[in-house]
Short mmCIF file of C-alpha atoms and ligand atoms in Angstrom, two decimals:
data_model
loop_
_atom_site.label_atom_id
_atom_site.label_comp_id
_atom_site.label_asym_id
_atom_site.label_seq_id
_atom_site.Cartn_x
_atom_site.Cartn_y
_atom_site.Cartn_z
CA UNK A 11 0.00 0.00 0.00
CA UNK A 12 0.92 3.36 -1.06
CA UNK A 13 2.47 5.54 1.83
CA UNK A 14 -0.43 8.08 3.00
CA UNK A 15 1.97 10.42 3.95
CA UNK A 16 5.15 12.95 2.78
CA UNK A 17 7.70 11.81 0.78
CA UNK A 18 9.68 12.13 3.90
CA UNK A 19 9.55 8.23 4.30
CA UNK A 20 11.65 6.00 1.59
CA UNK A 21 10.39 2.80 2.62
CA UNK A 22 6.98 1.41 3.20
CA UNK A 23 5.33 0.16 6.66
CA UNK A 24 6.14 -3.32 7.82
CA UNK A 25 3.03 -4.90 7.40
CA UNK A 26 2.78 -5.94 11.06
CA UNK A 27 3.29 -1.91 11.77
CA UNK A 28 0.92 -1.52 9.22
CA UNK A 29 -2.28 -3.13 10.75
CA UNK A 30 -1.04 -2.43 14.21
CA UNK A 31 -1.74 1.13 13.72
CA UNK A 32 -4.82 1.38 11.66
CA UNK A 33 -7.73 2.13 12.95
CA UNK A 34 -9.95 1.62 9.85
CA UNK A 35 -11.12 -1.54 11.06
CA UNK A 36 -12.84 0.16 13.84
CA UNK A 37 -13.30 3.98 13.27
CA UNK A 38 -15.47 3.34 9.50
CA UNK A 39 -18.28 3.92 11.18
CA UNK A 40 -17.19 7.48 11.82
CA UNK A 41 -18.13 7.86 8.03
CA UNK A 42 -20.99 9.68 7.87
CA UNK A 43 -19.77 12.36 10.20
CA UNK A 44 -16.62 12.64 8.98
CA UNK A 45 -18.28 13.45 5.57
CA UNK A 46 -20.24 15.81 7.37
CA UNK A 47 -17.16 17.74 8.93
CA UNK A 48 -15.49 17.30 5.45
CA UNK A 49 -18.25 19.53 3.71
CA UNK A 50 -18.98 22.05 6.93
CA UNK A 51 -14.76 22.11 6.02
CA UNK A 52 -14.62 22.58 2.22
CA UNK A 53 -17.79 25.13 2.18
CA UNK A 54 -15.69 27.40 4.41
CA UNK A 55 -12.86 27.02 2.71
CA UNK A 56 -14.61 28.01 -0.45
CA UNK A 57 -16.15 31.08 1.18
CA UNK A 58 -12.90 32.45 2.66
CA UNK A 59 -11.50 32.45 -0.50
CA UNK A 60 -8.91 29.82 0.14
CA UNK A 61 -10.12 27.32 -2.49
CA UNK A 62 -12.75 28.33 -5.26
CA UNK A 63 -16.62 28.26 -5.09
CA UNK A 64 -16.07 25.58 -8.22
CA UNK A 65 -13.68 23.69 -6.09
CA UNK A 66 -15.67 23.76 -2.94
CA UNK A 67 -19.02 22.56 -4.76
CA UNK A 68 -16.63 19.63 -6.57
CA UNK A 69 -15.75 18.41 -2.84
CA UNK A 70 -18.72 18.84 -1.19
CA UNK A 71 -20.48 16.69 -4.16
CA UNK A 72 -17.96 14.32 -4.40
CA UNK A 73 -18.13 14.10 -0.22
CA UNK A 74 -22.07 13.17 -0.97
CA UNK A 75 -21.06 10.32 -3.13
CA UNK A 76 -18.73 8.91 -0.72
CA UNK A 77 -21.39 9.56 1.78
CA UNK A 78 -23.68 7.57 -0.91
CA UNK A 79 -21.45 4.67 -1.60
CA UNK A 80 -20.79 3.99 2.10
CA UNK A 81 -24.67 3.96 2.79
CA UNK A 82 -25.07 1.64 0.37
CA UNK A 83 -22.35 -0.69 1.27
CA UNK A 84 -19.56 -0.33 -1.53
CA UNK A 85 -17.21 2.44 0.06
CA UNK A 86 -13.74 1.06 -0.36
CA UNK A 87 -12.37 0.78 2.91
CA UNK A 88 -8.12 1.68 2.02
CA UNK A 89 -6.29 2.86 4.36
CA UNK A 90 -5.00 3.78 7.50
CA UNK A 91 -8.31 5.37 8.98
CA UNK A 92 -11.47 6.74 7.46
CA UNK A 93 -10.05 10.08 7.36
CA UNK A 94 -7.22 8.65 4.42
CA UNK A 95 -9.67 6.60 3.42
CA UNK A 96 -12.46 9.25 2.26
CA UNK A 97 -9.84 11.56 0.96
CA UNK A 98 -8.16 9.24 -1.19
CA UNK A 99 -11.45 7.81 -2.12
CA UNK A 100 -12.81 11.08 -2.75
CA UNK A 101 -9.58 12.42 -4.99
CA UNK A 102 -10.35 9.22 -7.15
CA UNK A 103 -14.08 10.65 -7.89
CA UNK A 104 -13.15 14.63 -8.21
CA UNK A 105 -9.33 14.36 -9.30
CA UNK A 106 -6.76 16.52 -8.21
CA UNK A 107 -9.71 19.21 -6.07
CA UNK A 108 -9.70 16.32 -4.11
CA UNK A 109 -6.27 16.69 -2.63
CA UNK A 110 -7.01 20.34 -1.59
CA UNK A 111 -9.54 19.19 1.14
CA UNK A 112 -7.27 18.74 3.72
CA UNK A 113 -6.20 22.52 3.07
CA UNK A 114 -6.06 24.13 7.05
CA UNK A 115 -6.88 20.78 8.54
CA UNK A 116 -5.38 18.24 10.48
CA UNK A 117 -6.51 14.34 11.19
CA UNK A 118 -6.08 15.50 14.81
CA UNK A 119 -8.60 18.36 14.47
CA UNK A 120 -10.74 16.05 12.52
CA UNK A 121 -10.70 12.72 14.35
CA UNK A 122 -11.64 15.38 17.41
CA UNK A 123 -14.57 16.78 15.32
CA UNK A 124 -16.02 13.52 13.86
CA UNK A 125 -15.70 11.95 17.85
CA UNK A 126 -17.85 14.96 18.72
CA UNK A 127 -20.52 14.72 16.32
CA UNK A 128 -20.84 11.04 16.66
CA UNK A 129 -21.47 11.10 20.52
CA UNK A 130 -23.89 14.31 19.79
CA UNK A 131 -25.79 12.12 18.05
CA UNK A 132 -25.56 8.68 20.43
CA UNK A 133 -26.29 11.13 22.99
CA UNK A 134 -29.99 12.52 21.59
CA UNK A 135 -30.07 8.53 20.52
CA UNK A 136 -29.75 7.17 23.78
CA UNK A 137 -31.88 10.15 25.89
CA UNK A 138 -35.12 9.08 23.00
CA UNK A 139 -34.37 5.62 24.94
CA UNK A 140 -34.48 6.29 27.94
CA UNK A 141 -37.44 8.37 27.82
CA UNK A 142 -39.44 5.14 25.74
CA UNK A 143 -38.02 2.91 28.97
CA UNK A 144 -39.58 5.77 31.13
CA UNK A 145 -42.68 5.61 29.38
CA UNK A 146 -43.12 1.95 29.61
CA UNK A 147 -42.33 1.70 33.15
CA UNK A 148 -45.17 4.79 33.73
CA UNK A 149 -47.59 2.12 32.09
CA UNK A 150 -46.53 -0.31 34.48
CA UNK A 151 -47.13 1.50 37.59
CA UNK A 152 -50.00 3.34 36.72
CA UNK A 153 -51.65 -0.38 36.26
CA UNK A 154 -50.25 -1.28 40.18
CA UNK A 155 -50.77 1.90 42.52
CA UNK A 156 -52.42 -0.55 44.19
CA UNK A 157 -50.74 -3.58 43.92
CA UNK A 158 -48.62 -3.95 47.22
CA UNK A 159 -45.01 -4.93 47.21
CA UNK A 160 -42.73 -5.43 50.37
CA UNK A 161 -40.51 -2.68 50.50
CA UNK A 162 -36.58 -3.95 51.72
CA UNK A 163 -33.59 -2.75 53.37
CA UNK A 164 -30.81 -4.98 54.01
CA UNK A 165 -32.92 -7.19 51.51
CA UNK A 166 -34.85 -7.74 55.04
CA UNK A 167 -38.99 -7.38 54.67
CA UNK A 168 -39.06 -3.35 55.99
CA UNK A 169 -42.24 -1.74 55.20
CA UNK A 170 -44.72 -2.36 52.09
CA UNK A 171 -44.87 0.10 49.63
CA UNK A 172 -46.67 0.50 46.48
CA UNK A 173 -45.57 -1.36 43.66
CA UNK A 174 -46.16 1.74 41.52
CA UNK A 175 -43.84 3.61 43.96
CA UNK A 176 -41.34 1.46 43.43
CA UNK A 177 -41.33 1.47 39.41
CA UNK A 178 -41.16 5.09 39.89
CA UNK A 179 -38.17 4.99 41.91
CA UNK A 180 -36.34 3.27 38.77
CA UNK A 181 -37.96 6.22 36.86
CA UNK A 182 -36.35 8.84 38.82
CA UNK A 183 -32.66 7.03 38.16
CA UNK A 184 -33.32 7.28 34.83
CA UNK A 185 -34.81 10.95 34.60
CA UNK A 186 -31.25 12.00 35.97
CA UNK A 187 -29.57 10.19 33.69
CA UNK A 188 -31.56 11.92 30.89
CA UNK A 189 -30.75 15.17 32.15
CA UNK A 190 -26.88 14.07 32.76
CA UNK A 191 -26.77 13.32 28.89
CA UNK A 192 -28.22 16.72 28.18
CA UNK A 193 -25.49 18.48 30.23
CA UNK A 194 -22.66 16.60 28.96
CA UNK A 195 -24.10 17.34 25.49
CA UNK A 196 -23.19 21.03 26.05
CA UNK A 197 -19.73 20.01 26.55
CA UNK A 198 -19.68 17.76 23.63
CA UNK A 199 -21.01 20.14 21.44
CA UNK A 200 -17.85 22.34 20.82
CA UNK A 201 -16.04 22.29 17.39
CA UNK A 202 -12.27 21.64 17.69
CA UNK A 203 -12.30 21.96 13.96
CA UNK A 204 -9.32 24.91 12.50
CA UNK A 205 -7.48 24.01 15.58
CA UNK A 206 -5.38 22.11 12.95
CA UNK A 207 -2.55 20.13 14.12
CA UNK A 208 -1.89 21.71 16.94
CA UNK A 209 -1.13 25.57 16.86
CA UNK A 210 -4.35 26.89 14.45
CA UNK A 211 -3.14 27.55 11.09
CA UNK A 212 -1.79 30.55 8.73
CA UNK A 213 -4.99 30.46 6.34
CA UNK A 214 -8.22 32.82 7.23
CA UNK A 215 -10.30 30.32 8.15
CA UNK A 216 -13.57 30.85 10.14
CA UNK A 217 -14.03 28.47 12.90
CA UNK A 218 -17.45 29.98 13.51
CA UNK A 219 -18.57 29.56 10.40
CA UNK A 220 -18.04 26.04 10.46
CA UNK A 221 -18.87 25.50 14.10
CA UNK A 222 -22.40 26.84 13.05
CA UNK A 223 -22.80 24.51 9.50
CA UNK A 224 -21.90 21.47 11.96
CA UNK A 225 -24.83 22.55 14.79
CA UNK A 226 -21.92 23.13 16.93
CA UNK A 227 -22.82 25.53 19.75
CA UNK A 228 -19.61 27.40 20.22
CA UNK A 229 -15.39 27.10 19.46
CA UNK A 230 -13.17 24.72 21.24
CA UNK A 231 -11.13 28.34 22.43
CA UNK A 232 -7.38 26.63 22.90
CA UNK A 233 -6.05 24.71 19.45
CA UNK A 234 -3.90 22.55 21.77
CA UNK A 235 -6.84 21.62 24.19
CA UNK A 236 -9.01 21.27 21.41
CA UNK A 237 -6.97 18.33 19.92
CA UNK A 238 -6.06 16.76 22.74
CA UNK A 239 -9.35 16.99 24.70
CA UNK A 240 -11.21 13.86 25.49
CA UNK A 241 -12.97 15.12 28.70
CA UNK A 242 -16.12 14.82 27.16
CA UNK A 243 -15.44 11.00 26.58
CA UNK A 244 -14.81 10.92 29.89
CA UNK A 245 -18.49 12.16 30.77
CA UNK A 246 -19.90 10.09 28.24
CA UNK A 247 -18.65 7.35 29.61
CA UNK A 248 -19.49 8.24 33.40
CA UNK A 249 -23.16 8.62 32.53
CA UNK A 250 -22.86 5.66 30.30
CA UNK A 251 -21.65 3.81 33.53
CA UNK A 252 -24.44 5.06 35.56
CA UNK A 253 -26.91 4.38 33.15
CA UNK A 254 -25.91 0.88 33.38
CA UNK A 255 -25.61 1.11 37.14
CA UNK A 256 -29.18 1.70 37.34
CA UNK A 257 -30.59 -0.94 34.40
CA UNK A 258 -28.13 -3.48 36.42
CA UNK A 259 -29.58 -2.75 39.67
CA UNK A 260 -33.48 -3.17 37.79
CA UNK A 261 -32.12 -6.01 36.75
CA UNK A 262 -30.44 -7.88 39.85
CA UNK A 263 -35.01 -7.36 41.43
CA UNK A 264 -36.09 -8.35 38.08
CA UNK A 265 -33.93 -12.09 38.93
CA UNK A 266 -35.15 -12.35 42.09
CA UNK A 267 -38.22 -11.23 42.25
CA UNK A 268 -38.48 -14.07 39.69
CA UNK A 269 -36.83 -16.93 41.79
CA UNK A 270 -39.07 -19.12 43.20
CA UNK A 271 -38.16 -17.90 46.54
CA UNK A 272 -39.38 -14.46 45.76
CA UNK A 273 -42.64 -15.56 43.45
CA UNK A 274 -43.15 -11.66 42.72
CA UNK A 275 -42.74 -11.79 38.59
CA UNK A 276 -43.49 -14.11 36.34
CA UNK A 277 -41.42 -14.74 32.97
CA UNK A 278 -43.41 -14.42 29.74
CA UNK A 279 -42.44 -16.87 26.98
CA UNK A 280 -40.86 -13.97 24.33
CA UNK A 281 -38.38 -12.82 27.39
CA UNK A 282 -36.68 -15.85 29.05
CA UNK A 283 -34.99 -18.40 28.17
CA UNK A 284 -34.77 -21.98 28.61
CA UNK A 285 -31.92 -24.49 29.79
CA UNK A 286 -30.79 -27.28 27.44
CA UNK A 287 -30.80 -30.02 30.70
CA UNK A 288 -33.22 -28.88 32.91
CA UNK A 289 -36.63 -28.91 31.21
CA UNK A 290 -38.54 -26.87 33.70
CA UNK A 291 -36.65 -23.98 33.70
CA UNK A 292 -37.21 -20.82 32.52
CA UNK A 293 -34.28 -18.26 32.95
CA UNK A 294 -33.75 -14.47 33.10
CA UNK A 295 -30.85 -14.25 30.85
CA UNK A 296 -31.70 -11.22 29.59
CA UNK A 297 -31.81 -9.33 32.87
CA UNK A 298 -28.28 -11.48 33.48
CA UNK A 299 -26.92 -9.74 30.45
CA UNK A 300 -27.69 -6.37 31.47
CA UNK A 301 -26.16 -7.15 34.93
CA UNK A 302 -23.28 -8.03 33.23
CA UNK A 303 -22.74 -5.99 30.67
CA UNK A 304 -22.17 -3.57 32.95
CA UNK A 305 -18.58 -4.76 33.37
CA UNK A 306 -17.26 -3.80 29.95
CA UNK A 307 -18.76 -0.37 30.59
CA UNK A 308 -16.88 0.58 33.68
CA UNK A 309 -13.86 -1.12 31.91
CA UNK A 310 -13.92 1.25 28.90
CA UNK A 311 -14.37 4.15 31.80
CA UNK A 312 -11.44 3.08 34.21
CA UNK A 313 -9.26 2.52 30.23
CA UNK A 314 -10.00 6.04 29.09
CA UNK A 315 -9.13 7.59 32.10
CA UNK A 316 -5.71 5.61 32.14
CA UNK A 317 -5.31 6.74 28.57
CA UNK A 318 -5.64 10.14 29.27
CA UNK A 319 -3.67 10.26 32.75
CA UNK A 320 -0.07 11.07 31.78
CA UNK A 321 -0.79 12.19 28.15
CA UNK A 322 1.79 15.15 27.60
CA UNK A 323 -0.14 18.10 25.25
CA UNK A 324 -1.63 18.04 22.34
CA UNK A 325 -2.36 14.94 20.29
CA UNK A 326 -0.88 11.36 21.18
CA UNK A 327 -1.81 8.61 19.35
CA UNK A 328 -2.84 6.74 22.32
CA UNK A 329 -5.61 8.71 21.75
CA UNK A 330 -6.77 6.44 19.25
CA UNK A 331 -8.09 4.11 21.68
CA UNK A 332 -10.89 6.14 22.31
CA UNK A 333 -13.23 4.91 20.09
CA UNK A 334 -13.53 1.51 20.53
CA UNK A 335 -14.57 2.65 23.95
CA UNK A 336 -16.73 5.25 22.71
CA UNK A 337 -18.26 2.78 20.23
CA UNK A 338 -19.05 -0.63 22.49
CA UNK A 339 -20.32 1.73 25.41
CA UNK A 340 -22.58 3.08 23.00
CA UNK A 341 -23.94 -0.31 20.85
CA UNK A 342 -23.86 -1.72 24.69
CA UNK A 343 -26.23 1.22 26.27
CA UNK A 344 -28.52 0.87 23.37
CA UNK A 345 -28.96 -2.72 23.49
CA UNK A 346 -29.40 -2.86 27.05
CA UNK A 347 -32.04 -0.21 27.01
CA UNK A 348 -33.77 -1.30 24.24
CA UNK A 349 -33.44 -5.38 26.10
CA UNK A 350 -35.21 -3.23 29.05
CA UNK A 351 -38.28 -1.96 27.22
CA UNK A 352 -38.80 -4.63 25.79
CA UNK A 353 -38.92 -6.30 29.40
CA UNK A 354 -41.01 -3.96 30.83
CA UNK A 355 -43.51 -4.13 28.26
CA UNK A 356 -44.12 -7.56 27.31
CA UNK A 357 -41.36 -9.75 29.62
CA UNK A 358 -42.62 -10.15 33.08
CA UNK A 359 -46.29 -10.61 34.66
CA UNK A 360 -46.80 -8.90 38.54
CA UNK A 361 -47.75 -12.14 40.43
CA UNK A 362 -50.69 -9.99 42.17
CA UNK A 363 -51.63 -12.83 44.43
CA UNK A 364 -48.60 -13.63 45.49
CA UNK A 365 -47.87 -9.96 46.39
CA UNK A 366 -50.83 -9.70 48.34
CA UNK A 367 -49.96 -12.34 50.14
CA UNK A 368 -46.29 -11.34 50.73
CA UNK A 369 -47.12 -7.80 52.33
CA UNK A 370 -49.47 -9.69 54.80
CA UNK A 371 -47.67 -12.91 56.34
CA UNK A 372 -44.61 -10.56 58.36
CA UNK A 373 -44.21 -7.91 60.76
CA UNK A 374 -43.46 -5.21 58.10
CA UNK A 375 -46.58 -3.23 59.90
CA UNK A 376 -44.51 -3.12 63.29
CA UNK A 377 -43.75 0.65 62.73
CA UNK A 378 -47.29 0.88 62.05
CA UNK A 379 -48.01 -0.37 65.46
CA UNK A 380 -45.57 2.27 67.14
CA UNK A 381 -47.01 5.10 65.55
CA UNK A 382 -50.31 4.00 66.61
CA UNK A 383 -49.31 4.52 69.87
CA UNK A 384 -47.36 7.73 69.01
CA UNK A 385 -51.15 8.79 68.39
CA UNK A 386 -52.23 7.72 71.52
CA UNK A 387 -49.49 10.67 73.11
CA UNK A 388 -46.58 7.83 73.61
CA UNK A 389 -43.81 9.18 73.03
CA UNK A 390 -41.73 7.59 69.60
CA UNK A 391 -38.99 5.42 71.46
CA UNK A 392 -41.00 4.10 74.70
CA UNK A 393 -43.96 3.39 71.59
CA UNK A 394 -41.37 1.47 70.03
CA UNK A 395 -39.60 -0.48 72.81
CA UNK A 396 -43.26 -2.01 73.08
CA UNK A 397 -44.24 -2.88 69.94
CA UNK A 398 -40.30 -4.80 69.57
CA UNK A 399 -41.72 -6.60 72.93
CA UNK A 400 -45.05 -7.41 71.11
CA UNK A 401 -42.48 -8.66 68.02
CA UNK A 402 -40.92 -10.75 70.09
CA UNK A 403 -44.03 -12.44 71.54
CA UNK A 404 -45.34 -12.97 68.20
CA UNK A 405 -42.21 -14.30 66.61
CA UNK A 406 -41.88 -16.92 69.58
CA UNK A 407 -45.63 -17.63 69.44
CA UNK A 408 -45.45 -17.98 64.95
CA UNK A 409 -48.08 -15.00 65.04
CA UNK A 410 -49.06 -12.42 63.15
CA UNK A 411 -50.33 -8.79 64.47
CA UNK A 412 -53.53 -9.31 62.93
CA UNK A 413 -54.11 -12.73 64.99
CA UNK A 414 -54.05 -11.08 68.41
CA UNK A 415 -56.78 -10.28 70.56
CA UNK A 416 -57.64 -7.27 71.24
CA UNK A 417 -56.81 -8.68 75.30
CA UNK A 418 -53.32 -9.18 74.04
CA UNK A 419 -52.57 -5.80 72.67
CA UNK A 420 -53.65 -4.46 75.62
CA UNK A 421 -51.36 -6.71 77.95
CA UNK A 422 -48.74 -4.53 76.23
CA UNK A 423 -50.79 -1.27 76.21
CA UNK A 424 -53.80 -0.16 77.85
CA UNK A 425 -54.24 2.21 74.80
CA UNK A 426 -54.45 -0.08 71.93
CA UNK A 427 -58.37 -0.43 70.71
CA UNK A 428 -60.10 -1.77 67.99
CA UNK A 429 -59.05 0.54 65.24
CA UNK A 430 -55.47 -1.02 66.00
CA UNK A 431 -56.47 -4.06 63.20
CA UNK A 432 -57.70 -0.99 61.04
CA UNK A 433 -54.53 0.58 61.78
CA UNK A 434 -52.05 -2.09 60.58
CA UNK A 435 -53.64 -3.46 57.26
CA UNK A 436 -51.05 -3.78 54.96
CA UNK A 437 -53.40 -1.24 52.58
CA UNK A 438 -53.42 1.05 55.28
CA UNK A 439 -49.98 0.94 56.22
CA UNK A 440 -48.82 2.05 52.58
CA UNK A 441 -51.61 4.33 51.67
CA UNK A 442 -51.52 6.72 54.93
CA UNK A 443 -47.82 7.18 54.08
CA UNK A 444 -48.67 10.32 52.62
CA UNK A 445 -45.45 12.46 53.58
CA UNK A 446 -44.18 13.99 50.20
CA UNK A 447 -42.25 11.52 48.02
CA UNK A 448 -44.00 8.75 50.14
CA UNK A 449 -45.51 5.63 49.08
CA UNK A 450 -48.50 6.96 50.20
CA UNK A 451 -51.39 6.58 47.56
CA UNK A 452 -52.10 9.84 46.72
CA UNK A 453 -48.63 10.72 46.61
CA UNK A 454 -48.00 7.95 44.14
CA UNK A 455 -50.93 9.22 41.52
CA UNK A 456 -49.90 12.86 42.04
CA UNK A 457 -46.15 11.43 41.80
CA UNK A 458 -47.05 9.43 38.44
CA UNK A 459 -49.03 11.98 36.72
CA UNK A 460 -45.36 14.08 36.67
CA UNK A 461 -43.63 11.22 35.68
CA UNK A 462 -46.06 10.54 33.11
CA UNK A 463 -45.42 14.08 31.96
CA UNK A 464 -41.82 14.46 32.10
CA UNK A 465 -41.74 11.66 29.56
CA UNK A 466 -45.13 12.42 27.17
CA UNK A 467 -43.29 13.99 24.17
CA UNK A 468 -42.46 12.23 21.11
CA UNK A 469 -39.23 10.69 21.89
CA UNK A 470 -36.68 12.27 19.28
CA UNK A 471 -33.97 12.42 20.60
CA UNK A 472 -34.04 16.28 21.70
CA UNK A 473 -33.85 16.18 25.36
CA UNK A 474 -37.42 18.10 27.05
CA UNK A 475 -37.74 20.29 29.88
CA UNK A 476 -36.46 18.86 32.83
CA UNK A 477 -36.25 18.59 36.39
CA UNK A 478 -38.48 16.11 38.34
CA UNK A 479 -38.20 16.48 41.74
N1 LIG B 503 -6.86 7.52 13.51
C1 LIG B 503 -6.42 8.59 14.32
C2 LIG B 503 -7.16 8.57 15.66
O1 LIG B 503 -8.09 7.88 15.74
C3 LIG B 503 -6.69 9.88 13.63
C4 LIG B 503 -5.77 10.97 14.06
C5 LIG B 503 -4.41 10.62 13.63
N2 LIG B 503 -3.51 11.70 13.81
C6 LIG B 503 -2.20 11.54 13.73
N3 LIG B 503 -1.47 12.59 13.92
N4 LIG B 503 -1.66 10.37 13.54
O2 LIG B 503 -6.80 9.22 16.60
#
């Protein structure tokens, strides 16, 4: 192969140096934005005079035909990296113009710019996602305000809650990471392009100009920092992480809630899987996947960060490594969100019976008890020592609140009456929580009805108004 660069070099690569620092098998699908930054690039060129109107339009035509061929699967991928290999693909359709594209540009400037305007767009991808996963899980709970779940801490039975409440809480993860995308978008959406290089260049170029063709909000101000910047990788990959964080955590209740033990979900057919021994089971891979897909996440994190650690200014070309990174977190966050949806909307089945029995056969209610007294005028703590002595007598005597006698509460209290029972039904117990953010039941519909309209748009990709909570 043909040396891409000066005639500097008399001797070709070693093929083993060849493919060991390409990056063509990995950064093609930068295409379509690197066409895009190729035209923003030429049309400026052509209107500052540095290359003709004729020679811009030749470019910017010939970009679309690259842009053409690679959509349709017969864009000869020679070269290095897509940058080389649209240029020298693009000289072979306009001739000799073709070689004045990279007039006032560098790869570094470039790779920087395409990098940008690919996670843009994965960005306003992946927030359309997470607002469908919102939707669907706003569907869920509005169908189980109701429904009662036992609510956990230390994965020990605490207090029931509604099962809407608790889909909601999953909602709330993912409205921040919605609006965490939408931040880090600002930062992404700088143009390092006409930093060149390294130091700008000697041609009057017009960064704005271009900035604004691209959609770019602003200039990357410092050419060096511009080239050499990957904090916005960083970011993406953070929020990626967290995103990931939360669908891993949905997913860990989604597996047990569907072990046997638990008996809370059901499996439908379209969502599990089977096992090739065991004929009567039916597994949550999918759920399993997400969990662990979370691993290569964090990994391309923790590499970037390495990467970047002792990188002396501006461009290194250990900065290369970015977009494999950049790439699998992306394909990885997709996948698992869309997996998710698809969950939430067709995958599992609330085991209502099962529920209902769950939140009544424990002593989840015992705070209930306490503050019963607390409305009696005990105080809190001496309310509480008693209702841990009534705990104890049940647990020793394998009863439930609800089976004593009205005699026995009063052995431990002469206030307890018959509105105690009332008092400590599991529907009573989670609807009277009405503090704000509580489970309580009109807290949940007043809580859903915002979710439900943080999420209504059309999911486009363009992130809405925000801030729930
Ligand atoms: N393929 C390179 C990358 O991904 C493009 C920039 C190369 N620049 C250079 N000076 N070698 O980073």
């Amino acid at each position: 192969m043909s040396q891409p660069w000066s005639q500097r070099f008399d001797s070709p690569l070693h093929p083993v140096i060849e493919a060991f620092n390409a990056s063509i098998g990995f950064d093609l699908q930068l295409l379509p934005v690197d066409v895009q930054g190729s035209q923003a690039h030429a049309r400026m060129l052509a209107r500052q005079g540095i290359i003709t109107a004729a020679e811009g339009e030749q470019l910017v035509q010939g970009l679309e035909q690259i842009r053409q061929e690679y959509a349709e699967g017969r864009f000869p991928a020679q070269g290095e990296d897509v940058h080389l290999a649209v240029e020298r693909r693009l000289t072979e359709l306009v001739g000799e113009v073709g070689k004045k594209l990279h007039t006032a540009r560098s790869r570094n400037d470039q790779v920087a710019t395409d990098l940008r305007l690919y996670l843009r767009e994965a960005i306003d991808g992946l927030g359309g996602q997470i607002q469908q996963l919102q939707q669907v899980l706003c569907r869920v709970a509005a169908d189980h305000v109701e429904t009662l779940i036992p609510g956990y801490t230390h994965l020990q039975r605490a207090q029931p809650v509604s099962l809407a409440h608790h889909i909601l809480a999953y909602f709330e993860m993912l409205q921040r990471d919605r609006i965490r995308l939408r931040e880090i978008r600002q930062r992404v959406n700088v143009c390092p392009l006409g930093a060149g290089a390294l130091a700008g260049t000697t041609f009057p170029i017009d960064r704005e100009y271009t900035a604004a063709l691209l959609g770019f909000a602003g200039v990357c101000a410092n050419s060096l920092d511009a080239v050499s910047d990957r904090d916005f990788v960083v970011e993406f990959l953070t929020a990626a992480s967290l995103i990931l964080v939360h669908l891993s955590r949905m997913a860990e209740e989604l597996i047990l809630w569907s072990s046997q033990e638990f008996g809370f979900i059901q499996w439908q057919d379209s969502c599990a899987t089977g096992s090739s021994m065991m004929p009567q089971k039916k597994n949550p891979d999918v759920p399993e996947l997400v969990r662990g897909k979370t691993g290569r996440v964090f990994g391309h994190l923790q590499a970037m960060l390495v990467i970047l650690k002792g990188l002396p200014l501006a461009y290194n070309k250990d900065l290369q490594e970015d977009k494999e990174a950049v790439f699998d977190t992306v394909q990885t966050v997709r996948d698992c969100l869309a997996a998710m949806t698809v969950v939430w909307q067709e995958g599992i089945r609330f085991q209502t019976a099962r529920l209902a029995q769950a939140v009544g056969e424990d002593w989840s209610n015992a705070t209930d008890v306490a503050d019963y007294l607390v409305t009696k005028g005990v105080p809190f703590r001496s309310a509480y020592q008693i209702t841990g002595q009534i705990v104890k007598f049940c647990v020793h005597a394998g009863r439930l609140f609800s089976d004593l006698t009205l005699a026995e509460w009063r052995q431990f209290h002469p206030d307890f009456g018959e509105d105690i029972y009332q008092a400590i039904s599991p529907q009573q117990v989670v609807a009277r929580r009405n503090s704000l953010g509580g489970t309580g039941l009109e807290r949940v519909r007043a809580a859903l009805a915002q979710a439900q309209a943080l999420c209504a748009d059309q999911p486009n990709g363009a992130t809405p108004g925000m801030g729930s909570g």
